[in-house]
GROMACS .gro file of C-alpha atoms in nm:
model
  420
    1MET     CA    1   0.313  -2.154  11.390
    2GLU     CA    2   0.443  -1.940  11.052
    3THR     CA    3   0.775  -2.037  11.112
    4THR     CA    4   0.676  -2.421  11.162
    5SER     CA    5   0.473  -2.404  10.824
    6THR     CA    6   0.777  -2.229  10.637
    7ASN     CA    7   1.023  -2.509  10.740
    8ARG     CA    8   0.764  -2.756  10.625
    9ARG     CA    9   0.775  -2.608  10.274
   10SER     CA   10   1.122  -2.565  10.256
   11PRO     CA   11   1.219  -2.939  10.186
   12ILE     CA   12   0.949  -2.966   9.947
   13ARG     CA   13   1.080  -2.699   9.737
   14HIS     CA   14   1.414  -2.813   9.755
   15LEU     CA   15   1.321  -3.133   9.604
   16LEU     CA   16   1.106  -2.990   9.376
   17PHE     CA   17   1.384  -2.770   9.263
   18LEU     CA   18   1.635  -3.081   9.204
   19GLY     CA   19   1.340  -3.275   9.060
   20GLY     CA   20   1.308  -3.009   8.789
   21VAL     CA   21   1.683  -2.994   8.711
   22VAL     CA   22   1.720  -3.400   8.671
   23LEU     CA   23   1.354  -3.416   8.432
   24THR     CA   24   1.528  -3.145   8.245
   25LEU     CA   25   1.869  -3.324   8.200
   26ALA     CA   26   1.673  -3.635   8.105
   27ILE     CA   27   1.472  -3.462   7.852
   28ALA     CA   28   1.773  -3.328   7.682
   29LEU     CA   29   1.997  -3.632   7.653
   30GLY     CA   30   1.621  -3.803   7.535
   31ILE     CA   31   1.619  -3.526   7.252
   32PHE     CA   32   1.993  -3.569   7.180
   33PHE     CA   33   1.979  -3.924   7.129
   34LEU     CA   34   1.644  -3.896   6.913
   35LEU     CA   35   1.799  -3.673   6.675
   36MET     CA   36   2.183  -3.714   6.661
   37LYS     CA   37   2.166  -4.093   6.682
   38PRO     CA   38   2.504  -4.086   6.844
   39PRO     CA   39   2.700  -4.348   6.969
   40MET     CA   40   2.708  -4.472   7.305
   41GLY     CA   41   3.036  -4.286   7.426
   42GLU     CA   42   2.961  -3.963   7.266
   43LEU     CA   43   2.604  -3.990   7.445
   44GLY     CA   44   2.811  -4.092   7.793
   45LEU     CA   45   3.030  -3.767   7.720
   46MET     CA   46   2.716  -3.534   7.660
   47ALA     CA   47   2.552  -3.712   7.991
   48LEU     CA   48   2.859  -3.612   8.182
   49PHE     CA   49   2.895  -3.267   8.015
   50LEU     CA   50   2.499  -3.154   8.097
   51ALA     CA   51   2.540  -3.336   8.464
   52ILE     CA   52   2.863  -3.100   8.536
   53THR     CA   53   2.676  -2.778   8.390
   54ALA     CA   54   2.355  -2.887   8.571
   55MET     CA   55   2.561  -2.951   8.921
   56VAL     CA   56   2.687  -2.640   8.857
   57SER     CA   57   2.345  -2.432   8.784
   58VAL     CA   58   2.213  -2.608   9.100
   59ALA     CA   59   2.505  -2.489   9.292
   60ALA     CA   60   2.448  -2.127   9.161
   61GLY     CA   61   2.079  -2.117   9.266
   62TYR     CA   62   2.103  -2.284   9.578
   63GLY     CA   63   2.400  -2.065   9.652
   64ALA     CA   64   2.182  -1.756   9.566
   65TYR     CA   65   1.881  -1.873   9.769
   66ARG     CA   66   2.085  -1.955  10.081
   67LEU     CA   67   2.255  -1.639  10.051
   68GLY     CA   68   1.906  -1.469  10.154
   69TRP     CA   69   1.926  -1.184   9.865
   70ILE     CA   70   1.591  -1.244   9.824
   71HIS     CA   71   1.500  -1.095  10.170
   72ARG     CA   72   1.731  -0.790  10.113
   73SER     CA   73   1.597  -0.644   9.799
   74PRO     CA   74   1.368  -0.361   9.922
   75ARG     CA   75   1.132  -0.454   9.601
   76ILE     CA   76   0.998  -0.760   9.464
   77SER     CA   77   1.069  -0.665   9.139
   78TRP     CA   78   1.395  -0.623   9.196
   79VAL     CA   79   1.409  -0.995   9.322
   80LEU     CA   80   1.233  -1.139   9.015
   81VAL     CA   81   1.450  -0.930   8.789
   82GLY     CA   82   1.726  -1.074   8.949
   83GLY     CA   83   1.623  -1.431   8.947
   84TYR     CA   84   1.583  -1.385   8.539
   85ALA     CA   85   1.931  -1.214   8.531
   86LEU     CA   86   2.052  -1.536   8.731
   87ALA     CA   87   1.870  -1.781   8.454
   88SER     CA   88   2.011  -1.576   8.185
   89VAL     CA   89   2.381  -1.598   8.310
   90LEU     CA   90   2.308  -1.944   8.375
   91THR     CA   91   2.207  -2.018   8.003
   92PHE     CA   92   2.466  -1.815   7.846
   93LEU     CA   93   2.736  -2.018   8.061
   94ASN     CA   94   2.562  -2.330   7.963
   95VAL     CA   95   2.526  -2.256   7.571
   96TRP     CA   96   2.887  -2.074   7.535
   97VAL     CA   97   3.074  -2.355   7.691
   98THR     CA   98   2.896  -2.588   7.513
   99ALA     CA   99   2.964  -2.388   7.209
  100ARG     CA  100   3.374  -2.363   7.275
  101LEU     CA  101   3.396  -2.748   7.369
  102MET     CA  102   3.229  -2.790   7.001
  103PHE     CA  103   3.494  -2.604   6.889
  104ALA     CA  104   3.306  -2.393   6.703
  105SER     CA  105   3.479  -2.110   6.523
  106GLN     CA  106   3.564  -1.775   6.677
  107HIS     CA  107   3.281  -1.596   6.432
  108ASP     CA  108   3.047  -1.862   6.521
  109LEU     CA  109   3.129  -1.824   6.890
  110LEU     CA  110   3.100  -1.425   6.894
  111LEU     CA  111   2.797  -1.422   6.698
  112ALA     CA  112   2.634  -1.695   6.959
  113THR     CA  113   2.767  -1.466   7.219
  114VAL     CA  114   2.588  -1.163   7.118
  115LEU     CA  115   2.260  -1.357   7.032
  116LEU     CA  116   2.276  -1.499   7.388
  117LEU     CA  117   2.355  -1.157   7.544
  118PHE     CA  118   2.044  -1.020   7.343
  119ALA     CA  119   1.815  -1.318   7.431
  120GLY     CA  120   1.885  -1.272   7.779
  121GLY     CA  121   1.838  -0.896   7.808
  122ILE     CA  122   1.472  -0.963   7.623
  123ALA     CA  123   1.412  -1.205   7.867
  124MET     CA  124   1.474  -1.001   8.155
  125SER     CA  125   1.277  -0.693   8.010
  126VAL     CA  126   0.990  -0.870   7.967
  127GLY     CA  127   1.029  -1.046   8.297
  128TYR     CA  128   1.032  -0.691   8.452
  129PHE     CA  129   0.752  -0.576   8.232
  130LEU     CA  130   0.520  -0.925   8.345
  131SER     CA  131   0.615  -0.878   8.725
  132ALA     CA  132   0.466  -0.525   8.744
  133ALA     CA  133   0.111  -0.722   8.710
  134LEU     CA  134   0.229  -0.904   9.037
  135THR     CA  135   0.398  -0.604   9.217
  136ASP     CA  136   0.090  -0.375   9.147
  137ARG     CA  137  -0.129  -0.573   9.296
  138ILE     CA  138   0.113  -0.644   9.617
  139ILE     CA  139   0.141  -0.262   9.620
  140THR     CA  140  -0.281  -0.236   9.622
  141LEU     CA  141  -0.255  -0.462   9.897
  142ASN     CA  142  -0.003  -0.290  10.085
  143GLN     CA  143  -0.204   0.072  10.059
  144ALA     CA  144  -0.513  -0.144  10.155
  145ALA     CA  145  -0.350  -0.270  10.463
  146GLN     CA  146  -0.212   0.107  10.548
  147GLU     CA  147  -0.534   0.226  10.540
  148ILE     CA  148  -0.677  -0.046  10.747
  149ALA     CA  149  -0.449   0.047  11.029
  150THR     CA  150  -0.551   0.406  11.041
  151GLY     CA  151  -0.912   0.292  11.107
  152GLU     CA  152  -1.067   0.280  10.722
  153LEU     CA  153  -1.221  -0.034  10.787
  154SER     CA  154  -1.457  -0.013  10.475
  155VAL     CA  155  -1.153  -0.061  10.237
  156ARG     CA  156  -1.158  -0.350  10.004
  157VAL     CA  157  -0.920  -0.469   9.727
  158PRO     CA  158  -0.992  -0.608   9.387
  159VAL     CA  159  -0.993  -0.977   9.324
  160THR     CA  160  -0.863  -1.076   8.972
  161GLY     CA  161  -0.746  -1.403   8.866
  162ASN     CA  162  -0.743  -1.721   9.062
  163ASP     CA  163  -0.357  -1.762   9.151
  164GLU     CA  164  -0.216  -1.708   9.513
  165MET     CA  165  -0.239  -1.324   9.516
  166ALA     CA  166  -0.630  -1.381   9.421
  167SER     CA  167  -0.677  -1.616   9.714
  168LEU     CA  168  -0.476  -1.361   9.937
  169ALA     CA  169  -0.706  -1.070   9.842
  170ARG     CA  170  -1.031  -1.292   9.912
  171THR     CA  171  -0.872  -1.340  10.282
  172PHE     CA  172  -0.751  -0.976  10.329
  173ASN     CA  173  -1.122  -0.857  10.223
  174ASP     CA  174  -1.258  -1.115  10.465
  175MET     CA  175  -1.054  -0.985  10.735
  176ALA     CA  176  -1.183  -0.663  10.668
  177ARG     CA  177  -1.532  -0.699  10.670
  178GLN     CA  178  -1.490  -0.926  11.012
  179LEU     CA  179  -1.311  -0.613  11.118
  180GLN     CA  180  -1.605  -0.357  11.063
  181ALA     CA  181  -1.826  -0.594  11.159
  182ALA     CA  182  -1.681  -0.615  11.501
  183ASP     CA  183  -1.591  -0.232  11.510
  184GLN     CA  184  -1.965  -0.196  11.444
  185LYS     CA  185  -2.042  -0.436  11.741
  186GLN     CA  186  -1.817  -0.247  11.938
  187ARG     CA  187  -1.997   0.094  11.869
  188GLU     CA  188  -2.333  -0.056  11.935
  189LEU     CA  189  -2.185  -0.170  12.293
  190GLU     CA  190  -2.021   0.157  12.349
  191GLU     CA  191  -2.419   0.316  12.256
  192LEU     CA  192  -2.597   0.058  12.472
  193ARG     CA  193  -2.337   0.138  12.750
  194ARG     CA  194  -2.413   0.463  12.745
  195ASN     CA  195  -2.781   0.422  12.713
  196LEU     CA  196  -2.748   0.224  13.008
  197ILE     CA  197  -2.586   0.457  13.238
  198ALA     CA  198  -2.819   0.715  13.122
  199TRP     CA  199  -3.170   0.511  13.186
  200ALA     CA  200  -3.001   0.390  13.501
  201GLY     CA  201  -2.922   0.750  13.619
  202HIS     CA  202  -3.265   0.856  13.575
  203ASP     CA  203  -3.525   0.560  13.546
  204LEU     CA  204  -3.362   0.415  13.851
  205ARG     CA  205  -3.207   0.708  14.054
  206THR     CA  206  -3.566   0.944  14.025
  207PRO     CA  207  -3.818   0.652  14.189
  208LEU     CA  208  -3.518   0.577  14.437
  209ALA     CA  209  -3.504   0.958  14.570
  210SER     CA  210  -3.839   0.969  14.566
  211ILE     CA  211  -3.873   0.629  14.812
  212GLN     CA  212  -3.589   0.777  15.012
  213ALA     CA  213  -3.731   1.133  15.084
  214ILE     CA  214  -4.103   0.970  15.188
  215VAL     CA  215  -3.884   0.734  15.411
  216GLU     CA  216  -3.681   1.038  15.553
  217ALA     CA  217  -3.981   1.266  15.628
  218LEU     CA  218  -4.180   0.983  15.791
  219ALA     CA  219  -3.877   0.840  16.003
  220ASP     CA  220  -3.837   1.225  16.090
  221GLY     CA  221  -4.167   1.293  16.180
  222VAL     CA  222  -4.214   1.532  15.951
  223VAL     CA  223  -4.536   1.414  15.831
  224GLU     CA  224  -4.782   1.300  16.111
  225GLU     CA  225  -5.137   1.351  16.008
  226PRO     CA  226  -5.261   1.010  15.892
  227ASP     CA  227  -5.384   1.121  15.581
  228THR     CA  228  -5.104   1.252  15.487
  229VAL     CA  229  -4.863   0.950  15.593
  230ASN     CA  230  -5.114   0.738  15.405
  231ARG     CA  231  -5.080   0.911  15.077
  232TYR     CA  232  -4.699   0.909  15.120
  233LEU     CA  233  -4.716   0.522  15.188
  234LEU     CA  234  -4.910   0.506  14.860
  235THR     CA  235  -4.698   0.733  14.671
  236ALA     CA  236  -4.337   0.505  14.805
  237GLN     CA  237  -4.559   0.210  14.685
  238ARG     CA  238  -4.624   0.313  14.331
  239GLU     CA  239  -4.236   0.399  14.338
  240ILE     CA  240  -4.146   0.062  14.444
  241ARG     CA  241  -4.371  -0.121  14.193
  242SER     CA  242  -4.229   0.097  13.935
  243LEU     CA  243  -3.878   0.009  14.006
  244SER     CA  244  -3.985  -0.385  13.986
  245HIS     CA  245  -4.119  -0.351  13.669
  246LEU     CA  246  -3.804  -0.176  13.539
  247ILE     CA  247  -3.597  -0.448  13.687
  248ASP     CA  248  -3.845  -0.710  13.558
  249ASP     CA  249  -3.765  -0.552  13.230
  250LEU     CA  250  -3.449  -0.531  13.212
  251PHE     CA  251  -3.396  -0.924  13.311
  252GLU     CA  252  -3.663  -1.034  13.062
  253LEU     CA  253  -3.445  -0.791  12.778
  254ALA     CA  254  -3.124  -0.963  12.893
  255GLN     CA  255  -3.260  -1.292  12.853
  256LEU     CA  256  -3.412  -1.192  12.516
  257GLU     CA  257  -3.088  -1.101  12.401
  258ALA     CA  258  -2.881  -1.378  12.519
  259GLY     CA  259  -3.119  -1.622  12.374
  260GLY     CA  260  -3.223  -1.743  12.740
  261LEU     CA  261  -3.600  -1.710  12.693
  262ARG     CA  262  -3.808  -2.040  12.691
  263LEU     CA  263  -4.113  -2.025  12.489
  264GLU     CA  264  -4.390  -2.241  12.603
  265ARG     CA  265  -4.552  -2.258  12.239
  266GLY     CA  266  -4.886  -2.405  12.217
  267GLU     CA  267  -5.212  -2.416  12.014
  268ASN     CA  268  -5.381  -2.110  12.166
  269SER     CA  269  -5.683  -1.812  12.083
  270LEU     CA  270  -5.524  -1.491  11.965
  271SER     CA  271  -5.881  -1.387  11.941
  272ASP     CA  272  -5.908  -1.412  12.307
  273LEU     CA  273  -5.594  -1.313  12.396
  274ILE     CA  274  -5.696  -0.979  12.220
  275SER     CA  275  -6.016  -0.938  12.424
  276ASP     CA  276  -5.836  -0.976  12.776
  277THR     CA  277  -5.615  -0.733  12.648
  278ILE     CA  278  -5.904  -0.496  12.598
  279GLU     CA  279  -6.057  -0.591  12.874
  280SER     CA  280  -5.759  -0.510  13.102
  281PHE     CA  281  -5.718  -0.179  12.949
  282SER     CA  282  -6.079  -0.066  12.920
  283GLU     CA  283  -6.081   0.134  13.242
  284LEU     CA  284  -5.760   0.319  13.181
  285ALA     CA  285  -5.909   0.397  12.845
  286SER     CA  286  -6.243   0.496  12.988
  287ARG     CA  287  -6.050   0.716  13.265
  288GLN     CA  288  -5.871   0.914  12.974
  289GLU     CA  289  -6.178   0.920  12.712
  290VAL     CA  290  -6.028   0.744  12.485
  291THR     CA  291  -6.210   0.447  12.237
  292LEU     CA  292  -6.016   0.098  12.282
  293GLU     CA  293  -6.170  -0.133  12.044
  294GLY     CA  294  -6.015  -0.512  11.938
  295ARG     CA  295  -6.135  -0.756  11.666
  296ALA     CA  296  -6.038  -1.060  11.510
  297ASP     CA  297  -6.059  -1.252  11.196
  298PRO     CA  298  -6.231  -1.535  11.278
  299ALA     CA  299  -5.972  -1.768  11.068
  300VAL     CA  300  -5.717  -1.629  11.267
  301ASP     CA  301  -5.732  -1.898  11.560
  302PRO     CA  302  -5.564  -2.119  11.632
  303VAL     CA  303  -5.265  -1.981  11.644
  304VAL     CA  304  -4.909  -2.200  11.783
  305MET     CA  305  -4.779  -1.916  12.021
  306ASP     CA  306  -4.658  -1.875  12.381
  307ALA     CA  307  -4.967  -1.689  12.484
  308GLN     CA  308  -4.818  -1.529  12.792
  309GLN     CA  309  -4.527  -1.362  12.626
  310ILE     CA  310  -4.763  -1.241  12.313
  311GLY     CA  311  -5.016  -1.112  12.555
  312ARG     CA  312  -4.672  -0.918  12.682
  313VAL     CA  313  -4.623  -0.762  12.356
  314LEU     CA  314  -5.012  -0.676  12.312
  315SER     CA  315  -5.002  -0.509  12.641
  316ASN     CA  316  -4.665  -0.310  12.571
  317LEU     CA  317  -4.831  -0.198  12.260
  318VAL     CA  318  -5.180  -0.101  12.340
  319GLY     CA  319  -5.014   0.062  12.685
  320ASN     CA  320  -4.781   0.256  12.464
  321ALA     CA  321  -5.074   0.373  12.244
  322LEU     CA  322  -5.306   0.490  12.519
  323ARG     CA  323  -5.011   0.710  12.652
  324HIS     CA  324  -4.984   0.854  12.345
  325THR     CA  325  -5.332   0.922  12.233
  326PRO     CA  326  -5.532   1.245  12.377
  327SER     CA  327  -5.879   1.222  12.462
  328GLY     CA  328  -6.138   1.159  12.190
  329GLY     CA  329  -5.900   0.955  12.017
  330ALA     CA  330  -5.907   0.572  11.997
  331VAL     CA  331  -5.703   0.270  11.977
  332ARG     CA  332  -5.801  -0.029  11.765
  333VAL     CA  333  -5.656  -0.379  11.750
  334GLN     CA  334  -5.723  -0.647  11.512
  335ALA     CA  335  -5.574  -0.989  11.414
  336LEU     CA  336  -5.583  -1.104  11.056
  337ALA     CA  337  -5.509  -1.397  10.900
  338GLN     CA  338  -5.243  -1.424  10.658
  339LEU     CA  339  -5.079  -1.698  10.406
  340GLY     CA  340  -4.814  -1.854  10.645
  341GLY     CA  341  -4.937  -1.700  10.995
  342ALA     CA  342  -5.148  -1.429  11.139
  343ARG     CA  343  -5.097  -1.050  11.129
  344VAL     CA  344  -5.177  -0.836  11.417
  345GLU     CA  345  -5.248  -0.424  11.402
  346ILE     CA  346  -5.225  -0.199  11.665
  347GLN     CA  347  -5.356   0.158  11.539
  348ASP     CA  348  -5.406   0.494  11.742
  349THR     CA  349  -5.489   0.833  11.648
  350GLY     CA  350  -5.254   0.997  11.879
  351GLU     CA  351  -4.942   1.241  11.871
  352GLY     CA  352  -4.736   1.005  11.629
  353ILE     CA  353  -4.366   0.951  11.618
  354PRO     CA  354  -4.128   1.212  11.475
  355GLY     CA  355  -3.990   1.094  11.202
  356LYS     CA  356  -3.608   1.117  11.379
  357ASP     CA  357  -3.720   0.886  11.627
  358LEU     CA  358  -3.913   0.641  11.406
  359PRO     CA  359  -3.614   0.413  11.341
  360HIS     CA  360  -3.536   0.370  11.663
  361VAL     CA  361  -3.822   0.293  11.832
  362PHE     CA  362  -3.718  -0.071  11.879
  363ASP     CA  363  -3.383   0.037  12.050
  364ARG     CA  364  -3.334  -0.028  12.386
  365PHE     CA  365  -3.275   0.240  12.621
  366TYR     CA  366  -3.364   0.465  12.364
  367ARG     CA  367  -3.527   0.776  12.430
  368GLY     CA  368  -3.690   1.029  12.160
  369GLU     CA  369  -3.951   1.267  12.251
  370LYS     CA  370  -4.220   1.189  12.476
  371SER     CA  371  -4.250   0.848  12.338
  372ARG     CA  372  -3.951   0.752  12.601
  373SER     CA  373  -3.996   0.979  12.880
  374ARG     CA  374  -4.053   0.857  13.204
  375ALA     CA  375  -4.326   1.110  13.230
  376THR     CA  376  -4.543   0.903  13.039
  377GLY     CA  377  -4.454   0.594  13.164
  378GLY     CA  378  -4.219   0.455  12.881
  379ALA     CA  379  -3.837   0.345  13.001
  380GLY     CA  380  -3.720   0.232  12.670
  381LEU     CA  381  -3.731  -0.106  12.733
  382GLY     CA  382  -4.096  -0.194  12.644
  383LEU     CA  383  -4.091  -0.183  12.242
  384ALA     CA  384  -3.771  -0.385  12.232
  385ILE     CA  385  -3.881  -0.640  12.494
  386ALA     CA  386  -4.173  -0.657  12.238
  387LYS     CA  387  -3.949  -0.678  11.933
  388GLY     CA  388  -3.728  -0.941  12.110
  389ILE     CA  389  -4.067  -1.145  12.181
  390VAL     CA  390  -4.205  -1.160  11.832
  391GLU     CA  391  -3.860  -1.248  11.653
  392ALA     CA  392  -3.824  -1.522  11.922
  393HIS     CA  393  -4.132  -1.661  11.772
  394GLY     CA  394  -3.995  -1.629  11.443
  395GLY     CA  395  -4.192  -1.311  11.330
  396THR     CA  396  -4.120  -0.960  11.228
  397ILE     CA  397  -4.231  -0.622  11.380
  398GLY     CA  398  -4.293  -0.277  11.241
  399VAL     CA  399  -4.429   0.046  11.289
  400GLU     CA  400  -4.534   0.335  11.041
  401SER     CA  401  -4.604   0.690  11.156
  402ARG     CA  402  -4.633   1.059  11.106
  403PRO     CA  403  -4.658   1.333  11.358
  404GLY     CA  404  -4.985   1.458  11.435
  405GLN     CA  405  -5.163   1.143  11.260
  406GLY     CA  406  -5.107   0.868  11.485
  407THR     CA  407  -4.892   0.567  11.474
  408HIS     CA  408  -4.961   0.196  11.340
  409PHE     CA  409  -4.761  -0.126  11.479
  410THR     CA  410  -4.785  -0.439  11.307
  411PHE     CA  411  -4.639  -0.770  11.425
  412THR     CA  412  -4.661  -1.115  11.258
  413LEU     CA  413  -4.654  -1.469  11.376
  414PRO     CA  414  -4.539  -1.730  11.163
  415GLU     CA  415  -4.766  -2.065  11.115
  416SER     CA  416  -4.599  -2.334  11.280
  417LYS     CA  417  -4.643  -2.703  11.458
  418LYS     CA  418  -4.683  -2.759  11.823
  419SER     CA  419  -4.323  -2.786  11.951
  420SER     CA  420  -4.273  -3.101  12.174
   0.00000   0.00000   0.00000
């Protein structure tokens, strides 16, 4: 693709070069005719002379281009100075030959030679000085590219002007941003892979090992007493149920992250959903001697939502709160109407979340302290699933907590029309 693009531009470049020479020849003849008012014979001779010198200039320029000396130079500044030198030489020859043919005096010819050499040198010096601005930008871009090659993806180059170099700098910065985003995504995937391995190695292997030990004990006849056998079977049933819940959570999280979770939105009562959640956890709260309360603003209903999925969010958050609230504590759930939707708050008086774990509580498979240990029933998925469900509804979820002062979860549901 790169070679085809270059080959496509070459004929256009050649035509522009020839067009510029022809236009210069025509303008020179026009000015000569307007200023000098020469006879047609002299005008013809001048046209012939200028055409010959123009052809010589075209041949010299095209020859330098075809020889490829531009590509052999180690520095662009030398290429530009070489171009200025060639232009100065061609100018010198055109003017000097013209003066010679005009039978200028030896004194005038020598003076013209000195002045032309001086003008050519000044032009080359000024051209080299101005080319430094271009080469400096190229050097900066090259240094940035080398840093990118070494893995420093945060590097950016300054964008100045609106020329091709500025466009190249903007493209380079866009590329660097995309590389940095891809690198960050790769790091997140690698972290996810490590967490998934750790999760599978712990939360799946532990109940499987327990079930295996129970089955082997029953199969080998190690346990024969009916009460003990029944207790073993109940333990195996509990472990199997736990495994089933873990696999369901993993599948639902995969659906959420792939955008494949279908929401059955409709106008539902958020206050009824909170009442149902409180009722389902009331026995557990009573056994733990934890006060569990819920209330809803009368103006909060109806809410357009998937009642089953939001019920899952409430269950995850309330269950999490109960796991980390000691006896004598309290868990309170309330729904409030707010501009543009509804806000649900789950407040507990439990142990709180350590500051180092707080930014990661919604990360999948994340294990902080007790908030993510299997001993308390967490597998690092419930809060991640709750976050995915809320965000799928277009809402937000957040948490505030201090160790020893409880935790406060909040999520919002935007006001929206019922989907068709």
